XYZ file of C-alpha atoms in Angstrom:
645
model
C 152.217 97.801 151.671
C 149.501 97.802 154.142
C 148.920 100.982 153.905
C 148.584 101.254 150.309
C 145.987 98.492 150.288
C 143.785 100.228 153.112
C 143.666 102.975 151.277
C 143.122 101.125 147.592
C 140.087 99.350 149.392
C 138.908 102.511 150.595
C 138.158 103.925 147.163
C 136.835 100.346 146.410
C 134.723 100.520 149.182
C 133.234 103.767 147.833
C 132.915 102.899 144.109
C 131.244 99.760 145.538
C 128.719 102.255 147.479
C 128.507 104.751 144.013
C 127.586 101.872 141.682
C 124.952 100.271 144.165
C 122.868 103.478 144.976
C 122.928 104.371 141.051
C 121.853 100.905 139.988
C 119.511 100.923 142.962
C 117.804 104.269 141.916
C 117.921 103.076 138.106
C 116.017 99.984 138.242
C 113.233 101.192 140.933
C 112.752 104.185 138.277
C 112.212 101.772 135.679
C 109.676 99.195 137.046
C 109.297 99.093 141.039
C 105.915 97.643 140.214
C 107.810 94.455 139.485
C 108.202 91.767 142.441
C 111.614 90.915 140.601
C 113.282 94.591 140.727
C 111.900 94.970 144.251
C 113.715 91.824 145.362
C 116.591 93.375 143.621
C 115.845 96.451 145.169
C 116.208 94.546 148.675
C 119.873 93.225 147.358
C 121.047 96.243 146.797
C 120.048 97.966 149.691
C 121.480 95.462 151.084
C 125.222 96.276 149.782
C 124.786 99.669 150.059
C 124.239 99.571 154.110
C 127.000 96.814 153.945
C 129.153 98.701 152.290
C 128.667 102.019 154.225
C 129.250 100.331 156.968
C 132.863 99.250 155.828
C 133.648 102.470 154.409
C 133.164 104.303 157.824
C 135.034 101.508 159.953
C 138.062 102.268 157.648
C 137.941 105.595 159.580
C 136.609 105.109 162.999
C 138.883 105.017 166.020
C 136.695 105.122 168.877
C 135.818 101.875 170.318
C 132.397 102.934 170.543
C 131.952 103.781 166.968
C 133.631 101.249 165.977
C 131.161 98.797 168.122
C 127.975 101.030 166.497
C 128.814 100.228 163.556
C 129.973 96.999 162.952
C 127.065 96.325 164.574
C 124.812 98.820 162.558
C 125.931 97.445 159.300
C 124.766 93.821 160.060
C 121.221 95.023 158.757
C 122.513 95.029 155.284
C 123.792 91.578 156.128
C 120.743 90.042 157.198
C 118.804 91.392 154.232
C 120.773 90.069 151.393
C 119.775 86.183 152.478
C 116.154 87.247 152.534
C 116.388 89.276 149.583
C 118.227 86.203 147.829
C 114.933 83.935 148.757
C 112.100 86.927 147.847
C 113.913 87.158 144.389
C 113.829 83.264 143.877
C 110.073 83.408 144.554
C 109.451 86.232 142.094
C 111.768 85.087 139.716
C 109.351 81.676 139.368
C 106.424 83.466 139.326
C 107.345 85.165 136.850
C 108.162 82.135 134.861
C 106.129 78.692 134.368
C 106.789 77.475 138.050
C 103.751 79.738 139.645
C 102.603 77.243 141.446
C 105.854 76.379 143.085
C 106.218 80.127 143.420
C 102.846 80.499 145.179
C 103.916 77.600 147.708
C 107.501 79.373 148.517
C 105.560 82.929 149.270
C 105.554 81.644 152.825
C 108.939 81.145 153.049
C 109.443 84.960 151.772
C 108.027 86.306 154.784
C 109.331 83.800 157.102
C 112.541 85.075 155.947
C 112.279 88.680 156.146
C 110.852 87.652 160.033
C 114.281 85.321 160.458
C 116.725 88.266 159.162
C 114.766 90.914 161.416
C 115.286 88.346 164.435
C 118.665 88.042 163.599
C 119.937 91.469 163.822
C 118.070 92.494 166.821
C 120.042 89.632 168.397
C 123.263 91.848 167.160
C 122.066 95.247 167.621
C 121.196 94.440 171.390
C 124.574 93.700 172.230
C 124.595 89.955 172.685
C 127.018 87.311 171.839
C 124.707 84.603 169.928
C 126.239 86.143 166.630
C 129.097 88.577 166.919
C 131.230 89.068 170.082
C 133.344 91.983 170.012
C 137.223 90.893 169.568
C 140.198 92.182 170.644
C 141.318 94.504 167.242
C 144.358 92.889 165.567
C 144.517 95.301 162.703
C 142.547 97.505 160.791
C 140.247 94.843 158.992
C 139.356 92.667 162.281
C 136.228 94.214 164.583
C 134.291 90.958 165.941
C 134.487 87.321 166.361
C 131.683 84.953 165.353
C 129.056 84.128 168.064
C 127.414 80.251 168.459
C 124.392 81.741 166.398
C 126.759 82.596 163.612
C 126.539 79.579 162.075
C 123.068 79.728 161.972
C 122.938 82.666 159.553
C 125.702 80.851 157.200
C 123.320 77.655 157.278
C 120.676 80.280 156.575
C 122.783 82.321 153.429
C 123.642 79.099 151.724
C 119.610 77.970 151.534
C 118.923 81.447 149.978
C 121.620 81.316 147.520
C 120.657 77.959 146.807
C 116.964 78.661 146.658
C 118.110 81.623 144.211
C 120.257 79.603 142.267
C 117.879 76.546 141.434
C 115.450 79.410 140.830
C 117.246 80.739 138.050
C 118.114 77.342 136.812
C 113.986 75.995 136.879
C 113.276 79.217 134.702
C 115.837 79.101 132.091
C 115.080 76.252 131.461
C 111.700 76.967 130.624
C 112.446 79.710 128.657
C 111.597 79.631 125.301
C 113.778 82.562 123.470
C 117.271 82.859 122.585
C 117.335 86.556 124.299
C 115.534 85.273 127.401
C 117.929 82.135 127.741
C 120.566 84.004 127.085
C 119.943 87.103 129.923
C 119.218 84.575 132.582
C 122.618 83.000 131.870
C 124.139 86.155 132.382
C 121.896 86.531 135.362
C 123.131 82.778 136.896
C 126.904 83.842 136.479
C 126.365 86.958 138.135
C 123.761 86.466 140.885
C 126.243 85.799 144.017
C 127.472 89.309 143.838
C 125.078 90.685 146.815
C 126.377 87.748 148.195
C 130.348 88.108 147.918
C 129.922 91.844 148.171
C 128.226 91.149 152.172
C 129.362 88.028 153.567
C 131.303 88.307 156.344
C 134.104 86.184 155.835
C 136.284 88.513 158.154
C 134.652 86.519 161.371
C 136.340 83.139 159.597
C 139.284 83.963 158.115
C 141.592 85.744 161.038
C 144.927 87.436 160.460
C 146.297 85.804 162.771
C 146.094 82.410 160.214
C 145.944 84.231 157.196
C 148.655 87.259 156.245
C 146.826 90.834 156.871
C 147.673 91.498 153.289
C 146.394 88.641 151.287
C 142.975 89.811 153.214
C 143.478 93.487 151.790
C 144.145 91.932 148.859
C 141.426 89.184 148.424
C 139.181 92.163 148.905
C 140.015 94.361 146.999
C 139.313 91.989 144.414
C 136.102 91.161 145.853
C 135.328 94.810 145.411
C 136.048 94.510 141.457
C 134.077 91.585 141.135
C 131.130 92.791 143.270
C 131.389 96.164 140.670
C 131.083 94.017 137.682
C 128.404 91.575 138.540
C 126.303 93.624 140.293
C 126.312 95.726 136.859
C 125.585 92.696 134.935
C 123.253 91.199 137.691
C 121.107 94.697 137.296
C 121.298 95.182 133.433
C 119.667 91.255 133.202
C 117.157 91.929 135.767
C 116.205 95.435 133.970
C 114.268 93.033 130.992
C 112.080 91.353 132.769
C 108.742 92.349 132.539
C 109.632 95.667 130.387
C 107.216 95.749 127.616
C 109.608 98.289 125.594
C 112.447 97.360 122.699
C 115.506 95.984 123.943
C 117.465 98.582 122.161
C 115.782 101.243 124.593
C 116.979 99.169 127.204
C 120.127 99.032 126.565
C 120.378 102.986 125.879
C 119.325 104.086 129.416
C 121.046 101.746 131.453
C 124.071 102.922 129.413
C 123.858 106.407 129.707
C 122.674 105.996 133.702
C 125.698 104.144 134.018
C 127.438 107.039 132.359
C 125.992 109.353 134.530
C 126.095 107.830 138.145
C 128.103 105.475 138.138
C 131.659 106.710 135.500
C 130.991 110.125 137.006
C 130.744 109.579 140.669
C 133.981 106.984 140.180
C 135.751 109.121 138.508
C 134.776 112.250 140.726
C 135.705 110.239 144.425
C 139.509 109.199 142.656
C 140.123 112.616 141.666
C 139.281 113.865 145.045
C 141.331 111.393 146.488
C 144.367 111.930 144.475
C 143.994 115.237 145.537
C 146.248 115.259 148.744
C 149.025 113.353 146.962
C 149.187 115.507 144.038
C 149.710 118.182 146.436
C 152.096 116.907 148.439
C 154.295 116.631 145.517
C 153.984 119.940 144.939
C 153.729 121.805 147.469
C 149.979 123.306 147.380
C 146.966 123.447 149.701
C 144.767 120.644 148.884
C 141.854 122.752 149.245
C 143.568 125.187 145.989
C 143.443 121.972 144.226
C 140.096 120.614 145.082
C 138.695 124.045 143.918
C 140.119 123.952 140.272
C 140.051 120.113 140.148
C 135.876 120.512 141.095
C 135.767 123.209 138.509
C 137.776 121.297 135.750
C 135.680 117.860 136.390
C 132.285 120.254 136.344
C 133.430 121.325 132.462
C 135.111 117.744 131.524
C 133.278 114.808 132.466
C 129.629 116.306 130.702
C 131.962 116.874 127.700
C 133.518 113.386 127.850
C 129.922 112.113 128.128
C 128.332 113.829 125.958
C 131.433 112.853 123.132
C 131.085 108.988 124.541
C 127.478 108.998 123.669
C 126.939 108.301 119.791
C 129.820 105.930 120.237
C 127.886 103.774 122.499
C 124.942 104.245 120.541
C 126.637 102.875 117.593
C 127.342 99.570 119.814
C 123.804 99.593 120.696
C 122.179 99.850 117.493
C 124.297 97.937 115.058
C 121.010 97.047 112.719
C 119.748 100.145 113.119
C 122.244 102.669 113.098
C 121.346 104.778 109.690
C 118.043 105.173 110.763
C 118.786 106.019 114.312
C 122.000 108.664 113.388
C 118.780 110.329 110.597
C 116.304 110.490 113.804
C 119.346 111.654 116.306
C 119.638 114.936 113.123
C 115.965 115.234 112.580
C 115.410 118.143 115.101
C 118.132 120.095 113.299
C 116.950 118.836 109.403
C 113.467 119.963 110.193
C 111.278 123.253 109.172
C 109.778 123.846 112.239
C 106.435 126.435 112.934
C 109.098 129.145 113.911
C 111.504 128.503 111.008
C 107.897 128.965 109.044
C 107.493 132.227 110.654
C 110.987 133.941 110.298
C 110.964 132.552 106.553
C 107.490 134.793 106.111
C 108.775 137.467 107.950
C 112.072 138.041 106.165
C 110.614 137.160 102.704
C 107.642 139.414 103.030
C 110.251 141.977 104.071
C 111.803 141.859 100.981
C 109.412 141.932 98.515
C 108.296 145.034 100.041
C 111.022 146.638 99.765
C 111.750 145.308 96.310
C 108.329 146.775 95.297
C 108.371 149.756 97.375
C 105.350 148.507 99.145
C 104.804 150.133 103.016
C 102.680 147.308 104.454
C 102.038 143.887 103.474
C 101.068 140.473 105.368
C 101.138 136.869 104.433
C 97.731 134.538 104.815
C 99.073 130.873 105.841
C 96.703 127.197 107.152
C 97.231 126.925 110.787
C 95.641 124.257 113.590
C 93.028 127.090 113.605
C 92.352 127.701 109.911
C 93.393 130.507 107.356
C 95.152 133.328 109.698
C 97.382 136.247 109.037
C 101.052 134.843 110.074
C 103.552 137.571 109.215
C 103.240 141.476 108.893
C 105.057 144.517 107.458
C 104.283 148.029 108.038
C 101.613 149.289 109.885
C 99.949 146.551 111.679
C 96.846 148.976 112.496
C 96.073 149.165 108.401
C 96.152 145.035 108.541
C 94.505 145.058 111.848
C 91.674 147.202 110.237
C 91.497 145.443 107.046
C 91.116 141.832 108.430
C 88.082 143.618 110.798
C 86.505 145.036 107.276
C 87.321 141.685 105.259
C 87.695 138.233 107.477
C 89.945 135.776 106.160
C 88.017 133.485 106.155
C 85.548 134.946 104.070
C 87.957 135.975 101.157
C 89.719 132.279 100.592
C 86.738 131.350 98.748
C 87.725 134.142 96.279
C 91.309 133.734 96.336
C 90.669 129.415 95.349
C 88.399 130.222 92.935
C 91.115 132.060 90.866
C 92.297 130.377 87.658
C 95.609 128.399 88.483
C 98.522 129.629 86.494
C 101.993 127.719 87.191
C 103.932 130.825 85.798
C 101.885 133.680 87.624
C 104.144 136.569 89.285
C 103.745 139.328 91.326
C 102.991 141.513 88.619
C 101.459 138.954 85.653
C 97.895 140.217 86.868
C 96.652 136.911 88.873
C 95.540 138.695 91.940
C 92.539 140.303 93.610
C 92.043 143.924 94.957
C 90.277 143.997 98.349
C 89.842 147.119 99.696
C 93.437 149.171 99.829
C 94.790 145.764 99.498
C 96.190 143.470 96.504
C 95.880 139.835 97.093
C 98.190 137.401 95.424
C 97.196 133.626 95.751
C 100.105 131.252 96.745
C 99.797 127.620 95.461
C 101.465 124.428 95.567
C 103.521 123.046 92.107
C 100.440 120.796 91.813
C 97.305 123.736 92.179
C 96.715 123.363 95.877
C 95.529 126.958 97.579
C 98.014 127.608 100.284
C 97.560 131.263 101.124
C 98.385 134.859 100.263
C 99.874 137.786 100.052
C 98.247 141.291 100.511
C 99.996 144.306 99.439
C 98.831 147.611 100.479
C 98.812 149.298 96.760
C 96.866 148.468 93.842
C 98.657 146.960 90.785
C 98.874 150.076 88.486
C 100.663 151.837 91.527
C 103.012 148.670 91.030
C 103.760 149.026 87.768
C 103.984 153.206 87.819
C 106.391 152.657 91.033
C 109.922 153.868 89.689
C 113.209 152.440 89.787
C 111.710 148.824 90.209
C 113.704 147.050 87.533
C 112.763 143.484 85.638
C 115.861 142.131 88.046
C 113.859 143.362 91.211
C 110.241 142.236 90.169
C 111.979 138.683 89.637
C 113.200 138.967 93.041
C 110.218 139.360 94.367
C 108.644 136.820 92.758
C 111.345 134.487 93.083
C 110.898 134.884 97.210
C 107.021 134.332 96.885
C 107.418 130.917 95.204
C 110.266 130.254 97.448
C 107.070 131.265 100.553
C 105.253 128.874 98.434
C 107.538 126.126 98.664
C 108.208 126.785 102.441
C 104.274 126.793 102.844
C 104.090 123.257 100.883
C 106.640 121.841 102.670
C 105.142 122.537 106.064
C 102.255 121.058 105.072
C 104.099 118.001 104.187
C 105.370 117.585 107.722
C 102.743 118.110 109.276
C 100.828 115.674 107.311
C 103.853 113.267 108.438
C 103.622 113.990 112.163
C 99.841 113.348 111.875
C 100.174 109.714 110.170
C 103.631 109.306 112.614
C 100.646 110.664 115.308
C 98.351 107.275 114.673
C 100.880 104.754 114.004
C 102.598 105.477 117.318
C 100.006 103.343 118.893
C 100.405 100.511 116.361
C 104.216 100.845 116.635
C 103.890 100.804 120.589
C 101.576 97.858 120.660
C 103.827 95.913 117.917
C 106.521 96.803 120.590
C 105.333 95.489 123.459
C 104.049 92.350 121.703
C 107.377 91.778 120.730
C 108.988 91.757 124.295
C 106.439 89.632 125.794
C 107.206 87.397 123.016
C 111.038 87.779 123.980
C 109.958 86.987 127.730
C 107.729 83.766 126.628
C 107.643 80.981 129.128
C 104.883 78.180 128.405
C 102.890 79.763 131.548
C 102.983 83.247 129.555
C 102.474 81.732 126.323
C 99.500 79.923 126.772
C 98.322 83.321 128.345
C 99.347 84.948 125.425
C 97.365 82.141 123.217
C 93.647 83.316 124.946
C 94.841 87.157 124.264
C 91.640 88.521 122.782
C 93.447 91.282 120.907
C 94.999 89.493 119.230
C 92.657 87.838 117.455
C 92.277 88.665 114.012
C 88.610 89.796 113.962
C 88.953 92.133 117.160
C 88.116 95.075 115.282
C 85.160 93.626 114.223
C 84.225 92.308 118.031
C 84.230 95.676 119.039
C 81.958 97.095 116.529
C 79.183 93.962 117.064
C 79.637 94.769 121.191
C 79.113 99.044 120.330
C 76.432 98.387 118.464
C 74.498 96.486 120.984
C 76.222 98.418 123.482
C 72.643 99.417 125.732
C 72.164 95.405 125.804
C 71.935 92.318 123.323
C 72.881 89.008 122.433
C 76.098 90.277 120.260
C 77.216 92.099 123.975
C 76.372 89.076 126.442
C 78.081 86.922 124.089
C 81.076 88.398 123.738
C 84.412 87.245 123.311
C 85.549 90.600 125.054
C 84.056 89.268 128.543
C 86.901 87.629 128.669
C 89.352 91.097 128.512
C 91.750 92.265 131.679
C 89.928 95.173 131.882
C 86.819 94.113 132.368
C 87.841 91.562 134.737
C 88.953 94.098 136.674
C 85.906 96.555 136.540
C 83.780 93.718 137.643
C 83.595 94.577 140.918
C 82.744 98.114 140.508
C 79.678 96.897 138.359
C 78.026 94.763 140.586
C 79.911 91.519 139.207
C 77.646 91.870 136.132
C 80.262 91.277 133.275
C 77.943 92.820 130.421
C 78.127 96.015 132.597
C 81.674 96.000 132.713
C 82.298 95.371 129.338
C 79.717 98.722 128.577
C 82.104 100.469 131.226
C 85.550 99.482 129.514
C 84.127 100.623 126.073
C 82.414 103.618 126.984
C 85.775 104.154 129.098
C 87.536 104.046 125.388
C 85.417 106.042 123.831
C 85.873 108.946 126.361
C 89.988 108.334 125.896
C 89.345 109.675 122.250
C 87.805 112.663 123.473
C 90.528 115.221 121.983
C 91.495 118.811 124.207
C 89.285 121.444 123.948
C 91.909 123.763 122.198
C 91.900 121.143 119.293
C 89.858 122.826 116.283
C 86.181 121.297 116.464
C 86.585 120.666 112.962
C 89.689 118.727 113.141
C 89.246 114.776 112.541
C 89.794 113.851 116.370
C 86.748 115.518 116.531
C 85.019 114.469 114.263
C 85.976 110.723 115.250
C 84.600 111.339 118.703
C 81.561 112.901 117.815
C 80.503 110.311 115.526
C 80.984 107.888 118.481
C 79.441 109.869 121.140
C 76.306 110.430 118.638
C 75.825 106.765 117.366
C 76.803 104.613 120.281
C 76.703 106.639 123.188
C 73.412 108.835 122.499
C 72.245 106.220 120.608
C 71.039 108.630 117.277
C 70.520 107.341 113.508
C 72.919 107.054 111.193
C 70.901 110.082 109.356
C 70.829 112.101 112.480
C 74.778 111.773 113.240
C 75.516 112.190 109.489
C 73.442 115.517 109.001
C 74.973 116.579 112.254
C 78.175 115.985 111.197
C 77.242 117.732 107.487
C 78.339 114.149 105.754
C 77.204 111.846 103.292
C 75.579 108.391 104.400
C 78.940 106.797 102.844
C 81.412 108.860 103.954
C 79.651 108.371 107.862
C 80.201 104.723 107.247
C 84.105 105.053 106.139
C 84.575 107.187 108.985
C 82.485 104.867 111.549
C 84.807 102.627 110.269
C 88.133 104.666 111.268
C 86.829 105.110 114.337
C 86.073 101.767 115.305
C 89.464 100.797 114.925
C 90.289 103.795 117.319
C 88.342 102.288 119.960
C 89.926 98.632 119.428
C 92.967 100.516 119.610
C 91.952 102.216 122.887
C 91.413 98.974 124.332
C 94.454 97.595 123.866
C 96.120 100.061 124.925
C 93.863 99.065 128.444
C 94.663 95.574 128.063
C 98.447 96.270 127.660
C 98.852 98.502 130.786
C 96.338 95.710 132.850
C 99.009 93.222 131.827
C 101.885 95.231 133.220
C 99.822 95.779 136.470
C 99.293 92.412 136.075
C 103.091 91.365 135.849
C 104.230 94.227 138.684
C 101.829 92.242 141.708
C 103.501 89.127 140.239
């Protein structure tokens, strides 16, 4: 029976060790800047070095080893009491109590110095807190020194100090969804704290049966599994300015990943020896299809699990999330444009017995040829004779007939060339076809029946249609394009919101953007932006961002309100490959010509070859842009802001 449990505590032991580095590794990814996840990130470690320690004196036989590391282990001991008073402080000044917070930060480094003091007292060998013992089994290594009790007097404080923390902030916590994580978070706290403990130098097997111990931890080893999971997953919120849905989907699928995989991976291998015993095989035969087997599986399994989970996770929102999971597959990409051209100008070639022929089609840089058949040299030298660009004007001037064909006579000849003008259902010019022949040869070309010519102008409408729904989508990405930061803002609004504690609330009160009429702030401040009362005077003074550029301007806060906006109007500054007569640029250039070079309205608009009324709709647009710019600031000062706390 012994046995058995020393080797079911074993694999405990290791899943313990699995779950802690994944968690550990998960929540420093998401926000080390946070004081909170760093104090987590000090629990953890914690466990982990405990835990190593335990799985490697389940294997050591040398006295000396077995001295190293009980020893060694002890600094994962020491830091989960420290860790337990650094989260308490960061938890309440995160919270309303940041005053208390700010008196406790003492007490933080006091007891990092206390733990650090404490195990170089065990790591040079004394006897103030351990004492090697005389080994009456496999679970007891030391006996407790006089000091000992000074680090349980020292353990209960910090998981007071942590508990009372917790208690302080929920109550101050204003939401449902806050409330209801730091419940899970007070229910689940102790677990760096059960998982570390060493309760082996009280309890003795010579009071208490060897395996009731074995027992009692492999329970411990559950629990610890459990909380520390739930512990993490509560801590992950805090100060994450992104949906709670998103949330919920990565720590999901990282536990999927680390944790289910490497547990699953660590039984298998150790089932591994019994299975073979039973039947008669190398264990290393078995490893080597049981590694290959898991390899194939467990991605498989994952990958299957996946939507399931999803489903859990978005309950409300599980139509629209299953049509954005099929999107990529549902949508007619650039390439799916291009093989569409290809194959249909392919066939209407060879319907009309036509050697070469091309297709004109909008790109990001204009008009362009975008599929070929035949002899690219004869389209090569016609584009060099005739431009593109300088035969649309031609091609859209032609009279729009909804029933025109191939061979109905609504086409140009340009050079060896006949051009056929594609449209949209409603008139729109999309682009063209050139065929190298000129209509009569069309018409004289035999054994082209009425079926074929249909054909062919069946697949040009169908080019048409492919060419108008592009468009669409594209037009769709673009809006999807400038809502994203509207949509990002709205999100991160809402989780501070969700995370509202009177401290952060009142904060949240003196926000300047969100006030109503910031738009309009930041057009009175750009247009006095080279001085004036409208920029001295303004309500944006009191922004994160310029707070924090004060000191690189002197301490002059007019400066470093010109420096935050001039900072947002460079952010709008699209990449060169862009085409300069896209609207990013035209956004930008507007800016850079009427606040930053300080030109007329008449000057920008004749640069920009505009009306005086269609400068001030687009001033306008841009404007916004640069309030939107700024928030965007103010939002990532905030989370700067909430990492130092």
């Amino acid at each position: 029976m012994v046995a058995i449990l020393e080797r079911i505590n074993e694999l405990l032991f290791a899943a313990v060790l699995i779950v802690s580095f994944s968690l550990l590794a998960y929540i420093v990814l998401q926000n080390w800047r946070s004081d909170i996840v760093r104090s987590l990130g000090v629990l953890l470690a914690g466990v982990i070095i405990a835990y190593s320690g335990d799985l490697l004196l389940a294997r050591a036989q040398r006295p000396a080893t077995i001295e190293f590391l009980g020893r060694a282990q002890w600094l994962g001991i020491v830091l989960v009491p420290a860790g337990y008073i650094h989260f308490a402080n960061a938890l309440l000044a995160f919270g309303s109590a940041h005053t208390i917070a700010q008196r406790w930060r003492r007490s933080v480094y006091a007891a990092y110095i206390g733990s650090l003091a404490i195990f170089l007292l065990v790591v040079l060998g004394t006897n103030l807190v351990i004492y090697t013992g005389s080994p009456s089994g496999p679970v007891v290594r030391f006996n407790a020194g006089p000091l000992f009790w000074f680090y349980v007097l020292f353990f209960g404080l910090a998981i007071a100090s942590a508990l009372i923390a917790i208690l302080i902030v929920r109550r101050s916590a204003l939401t449902p969804a806050q409330r209801r994580r730091l419940s899970y978070l007070g229910a689940t706290f102790a677990a760096p704290g059960i998982g570390v403990f060493p309760f082996l130098l009280i309890a003795s097997p010579n009071v208490i049966p060897l395996t009731l111990i074995l027992a009692l931890q492999a329970v411990a080893s559950l629990i610890v599994i459990v909380m520390l999971t739930v512990m993490t997953y509560s801590v992950a919120f805090q100060g994450m300015l992104i949906p709670e849905r998103l949330i919920k989907q990565d720590f999901v699928r990282w536990w999927l990943y680390g944790p289910f995989v490497g547990i699953t991976t660590i039984l298998f291998i150790q089932a591994v020896p019994v299975i073979a015993q039973s039947l008669g095989l190398p264990p290393e035969t078995l490893i080597t299809f049981g590694v290959m087997v898991m390899t194939v599986l467990m991605p498989i399994f994952v990958t299957q699990a996946k939507p399931y989970l999803d489903a859990l996770i978005y309950r409300q929102d599980h139509s629209e999330i299953d049509y954005l999971r099929n999107l990529p597959r549902n949508m007619f990409t650039r390439a799916d444009l291009r093989a569409l051209l290809e194959n249909s100008l392919v066939a209407i070639c060879s319907a009309l017995h036509v050697k070469t022929g091309f297709v004109v089609a909008p790109g990001e840089d204009g008009f362009s040829v975008k599929a070929v058949w035949g002899s690219r040299r004869d389209v090569r030298r016609f584009v060099t004779d005739h431009p593109v660009m300088s035969i649309i004007p031609q091609l859209e001037s032609m009279p729009y007939d909804a029933a025109a064909s191939l061979d109905s006579g609504s086409f140009v000849v340009i050079g060896d060339f006949c051009l056929f003008p594609l449209r949209s259902p409603d008139g729109i010019f999309l682009g063209a076809i050139g065929l190298e022949a000129t209509l009569d040869q069309l018409r004289r070309n035999g054994g082209m029946s009425s079926d074929m010519r249909r054909m062919a102008t069946g697949l040009a409408h169908q080019i048409e249609l492919a060419l108008t729904t592009a468009q669409m989508q594209r037009q769709i990405f673009d809006a999807l394009r400038e809502l994203a930061p509207e949509m990002q803002s709205l999100q991160q609004l809402s989780s501070r919101l969700a995370q509202a504690t009177p401290l952060t609330l009142g904060n949240l009160d003196d926000d300047i953007v969100l006030h109503p009429d910031f738009p309009q702030l930041v057009k009175d401040a750009l247009t006095q932006l080279w001085g004036g009362p409208k920029l001295a005077e303004s309500p944006l003074l009191g922004l994160r961002s310029v707070r924090r550029t004060l000191a690189e301007q002197g301490g002059s806060p007019t400066r470093a309100l010109q420096a935050v906006l001039r900072q947002a109007i460079a952010n709008l500054r699209p990449d060169e490959q862009i085409d300069p007569s896209a609207q990013e640029w035209l956004l930008y250039n507007l800016l850079e010509g009427r606040f930053l070079r300080r030109q007329t309205v008449r000057d920008v608009a004749h640069r920009l070859a505009m009306s005086e009324s269609d400068f001030y709709r687009k001033q306008r647009i841009a404007i916004e842009e640069v309030a939107r710019q700024i928030v965007l600031m103010e939002e990532h000062e905030y989370e700067n802001s909430s990492g130092r706390r």
